[in-house]
């Protein structure tokens, strides 16, 4: 029995380690240091190519393809924004090396959603384009963006676990909608995008017990009536520029549509008699078939 328990522990440990890849982060900083020692742009590009991109994990290769990044993009970013890179360095390493309880997260997800697909978690470094994205095989954590936006040292772990939980929902959505990643969604209105993102926040909150500090959540709770009044006028349009993936303005944080999608999902859940079924229904929305319209009416939000 004793040896069986030890074997089980080792098996779970090895299985857990295979879920996470962070070699791209350490490889990047090794390449970065070599680039800093050279003033020759051709030599710098060769360094990034040989010491980082040619050693890329399958997940980083997926991100490079998704964002059409090149050697010159990395060299340009390193040379034009050195202060930003130096600012995030220590935190990227801390994020990538944290001991995340992924087994607990995956087990919790499978309890509420038995068809759960379990991707590999990969910490990568891009050029400050994405904090997190997915393919069916990978959750890609843009560690340099996560480091730039982490609210405080004390919240690094929760913030990263939130990113992972949020992106885990996207992986399930991609399987349901028959796409490989968010780039393949077509003809989706603002309401659809808001629900697709906001529902991930709602499910992440259920899995983790709480969310980290998020600017659009704080602002949304304080200005919910006003935001809904503005959002409902545009929710069937195909323009998301004002509401998501947009960067903050002087008086508003970015991505306020996430908050709207979160509150609609929450309304749906609170009205449901069967809570477990409601969570599955939230995840199972088929946006390609416009099922989010029916879901919105059932949620009864804003009435």
PDB file of N, CA, C and O in Angstrom, residues 84-85 88 91-92 95 124-132 141-150:
ATOM      1  N   UNK A  84      10.572  48.735 -20.868  1.00  0.00           N
ATOM      2  CA  UNK A  84       9.431  47.857 -20.640  1.00  0.00           C
ATOM      3  C   UNK A  84       9.894  46.410 -20.439  1.00  0.00           C
ATOM      4  O   UNK A  84       9.411  45.715 -19.556  1.00  0.00           O
ATOM      5  N   UNK A  85      10.862  45.987 -21.262  1.00  0.00           N
ATOM      6  CA  UNK A  85      11.377  44.628 -21.100  1.00  0.00           C
ATOM      7  C   UNK A  85      12.068  44.446 -19.745  1.00  0.00           C
ATOM      8  O   UNK A  85      11.875  43.437 -19.072  1.00  0.00           O
ATOM      9  N   UNK A  88       9.564  44.015 -16.820  1.00  0.00           N
ATOM     10  CA  UNK A  88       8.797  42.767 -16.668  1.00  0.00           C
ATOM     11  C   UNK A  88       9.667  41.535 -16.449  1.00  0.00           C
ATOM     12  O   UNK A  88       9.147  40.463 -16.130  1.00  0.00           O
ATOM     13  N   UNK A  91       9.359  39.484 -13.132  1.00  0.00           N
ATOM     14  CA  UNK A  91       8.003  38.979 -12.926  1.00  0.00           C
ATOM     15  C   UNK A  91       7.649  37.874 -13.929  1.00  0.00           C
ATOM     16  O   UNK A  91       6.905  36.958 -13.599  1.00  0.00           O
ATOM     17  N   UNK A  92       8.188  37.947 -15.156  1.00  0.00           N
ATOM     18  CA  UNK A  92       7.917  36.867 -16.112  1.00  0.00           C
ATOM     19  C   UNK A  92       8.460  35.546 -15.582  1.00  0.00           C
ATOM     20  O   UNK A  92       7.814  34.501 -15.703  1.00  0.00           O
ATOM     21  N   UNK A  95       6.221  34.360 -12.702  1.00  0.00           N
ATOM     22  CA  UNK A  95       4.955  33.809 -13.209  1.00  0.00           C
ATOM     23  C   UNK A  95       5.171  32.412 -13.782  1.00  0.00           C
ATOM     24  O   UNK A  95       4.415  31.478 -13.504  1.00  0.00           O
ATOM     25  N   UNK A 124       4.832  31.514 -22.627  1.00  0.00           N
ATOM     26  CA  UNK A 124       5.640  31.925 -23.771  1.00  0.00           C
ATOM     27  C   UNK A 124       5.898  33.425 -23.679  1.00  0.00           C
ATOM     28  O   UNK A 124       5.298  34.125 -22.856  1.00  0.00           O
ATOM     29  N   UNK A 125       6.779  33.917 -24.526  1.00  0.00           N
ATOM     30  CA  UNK A 125       7.011  35.356 -24.609  1.00  0.00           C
ATOM     31  C   UNK A 125       6.885  35.793 -26.058  1.00  0.00           C
ATOM     32  O   UNK A 125       7.571  35.277 -26.953  1.00  0.00           O
ATOM     33  N   UNK A 126       5.960  36.726 -26.286  1.00  0.00           N
ATOM     34  CA  UNK A 126       5.761  37.309 -27.601  1.00  0.00           C
ATOM     35  C   UNK A 126       6.341  38.700 -27.641  1.00  0.00           C
ATOM     36  O   UNK A 126       7.431  38.952 -27.119  1.00  0.00           O
ATOM     37  N   UNK A 127       5.593  39.628 -28.223  1.00  0.00           N
ATOM     38  CA  UNK A 127       6.058  41.019 -28.299  1.00  0.00           C
ATOM     39  C   UNK A 127       4.976  41.957 -27.766  1.00  0.00           C
ATOM     40  O   UNK A 127       4.612  42.942 -28.398  1.00  0.00           O
ATOM     41  N   UNK A 128       4.438  41.611 -26.601  1.00  0.00           N
ATOM     42  CA  UNK A 128       3.417  42.410 -25.911  1.00  0.00           C
ATOM     43  C   UNK A 128       2.117  42.500 -26.713  1.00  0.00           C
ATOM     44  O   UNK A 128       1.438  43.524 -26.708  1.00  0.00           O
ATOM     45  N   UNK A 129       1.747  41.416 -27.381  1.00  0.00           N
ATOM     46  CA  UNK A 129       0.500  41.399 -28.141  1.00  0.00           C
ATOM     47  C   UNK A 129      -0.656  40.762 -27.390  1.00  0.00           C
ATOM     48  O   UNK A 129      -1.787  41.243 -27.463  1.00  0.00           O
ATOM     49  N   UNK A 130      -0.389  39.670 -26.659  1.00  0.00           N
ATOM     50  CA  UNK A 130      -1.472  38.907 -26.040  1.00  0.00           C
ATOM     51  C   UNK A 130      -1.106  38.481 -24.623  1.00  0.00           C
ATOM     52  O   UNK A 130      -0.017  37.986 -24.386  1.00  0.00           O
ATOM     53  N   UNK A 131      -2.087  38.606 -23.721  1.00  0.00           N
ATOM     54  CA  UNK A 131      -1.900  38.086 -22.375  1.00  0.00           C
ATOM     55  C   UNK A 131      -2.245  36.611 -22.292  1.00  0.00           C
ATOM     56  O   UNK A 131      -1.688  35.871 -21.484  1.00  0.00           O
ATOM     57  N   UNK A 132      -3.169  36.172 -23.120  1.00  0.00           N
ATOM     58  CA  UNK A 132      -3.558  34.764 -23.141  1.00  0.00           C
ATOM     59  C   UNK A 132      -4.384  34.468 -24.370  1.00  0.00           C
ATOM     60  O   UNK A 132      -5.181  35.304 -24.807  1.00  0.00           O
ATOM     61  N   UNK A 141       0.060  31.454 -22.446  1.00  0.00           N
ATOM     62  CA  UNK A 141       0.101  32.599 -21.542  1.00  0.00           C
ATOM     63  C   UNK A 141       1.203  33.526 -22.016  1.00  0.00           C
ATOM     64  O   UNK A 141       2.391  33.181 -21.952  1.00  0.00           O
ATOM     65  N   UNK A 142       0.823  34.690 -22.537  1.00  0.00           N
ATOM     66  CA  UNK A 142       1.802  35.697 -22.950  1.00  0.00           C
ATOM     67  C   UNK A 142       2.418  36.295 -21.696  1.00  0.00           C
ATOM     68  O   UNK A 142       1.907  37.264 -21.139  1.00  0.00           O
ATOM     69  N   UNK A 143       3.519  35.713 -21.265  1.00  0.00           N
ATOM     70  CA  UNK A 143       4.046  36.003 -19.932  1.00  0.00           C
ATOM     71  C   UNK A 143       4.500  37.446 -19.789  1.00  0.00           C
ATOM     72  O   UNK A 143       4.379  38.039 -18.714  1.00  0.00           O
ATOM     73  N   UNK A 144       4.995  38.047 -20.874  1.00  0.00           N
ATOM     74  CA  UNK A 144       5.433  39.435 -20.790  1.00  0.00           C
ATOM     75  C   UNK A 144       4.243  40.377 -20.578  1.00  0.00           C
ATOM     76  O   UNK A 144       4.347  41.386 -19.869  1.00  0.00           O
ATOM     77  N   UNK A 145       3.089  40.051 -21.163  1.00  0.00           N
ATOM     78  CA  UNK A 145       1.882  40.862 -20.972  1.00  0.00           C
ATOM     79  C   UNK A 145       1.315  40.625 -19.578  1.00  0.00           C
ATOM     80  O   UNK A 145       0.907  41.563 -18.889  1.00  0.00           O
ATOM     81  N   UNK A 146       1.304  39.365 -19.152  1.00  0.00           N
ATOM     82  CA  UNK A 146       0.826  39.050 -17.804  1.00  0.00           C
ATOM     83  C   UNK A 146       1.664  39.768 -16.755  1.00  0.00           C
ATOM     84  O   UNK A 146       1.143  40.273 -15.758  1.00  0.00           O
ATOM     85  N   UNK A 147       2.964  39.849 -16.974  1.00  0.00           N
ATOM     86  CA  UNK A 147       3.853  40.527 -16.033  1.00  0.00           C
ATOM     87  C   UNK A 147       3.612  42.033 -16.020  1.00  0.00           C
ATOM     88  O   UNK A 147       3.709  42.687 -14.979  1.00  0.00           O
ATOM     89  N   UNK A 148       3.266  42.562 -17.176  1.00  0.00           N
ATOM     90  CA  UNK A 148       3.030  44.003 -17.281  1.00  0.00           C
ATOM     91  C   UNK A 148       1.736  44.410 -16.608  1.00  0.00           C
ATOM     92  O   UNK A 148       1.621  45.504 -16.052  1.00  0.00           O
ATOM     93  N   UNK A 149       0.741  43.509 -16.627  1.00  0.00           N
ATOM     94  CA  UNK A 149      -0.583  43.856 -16.119  1.00  0.00           C
ATOM     95  C   UNK A 149      -0.898  43.250 -14.751  1.00  0.00           C
ATOM     96  O   UNK A 149      -1.960  43.506 -14.220  1.00  0.00           O
ATOM     97  N   UNK A 150       0.003  42.414 -14.200  1.00  0.00           N
ATOM     98  CA  UNK A 150      -0.262  41.841 -12.876  1.00  0.00           C
ATOM     99  C   UNK A 150      -0.425  42.961 -11.858  1.00  0.00           C
ATOM    100  O   UNK A 150       0.439  43.825 -11.743  1.00  0.00           O
TER     101      UNK A 150
END
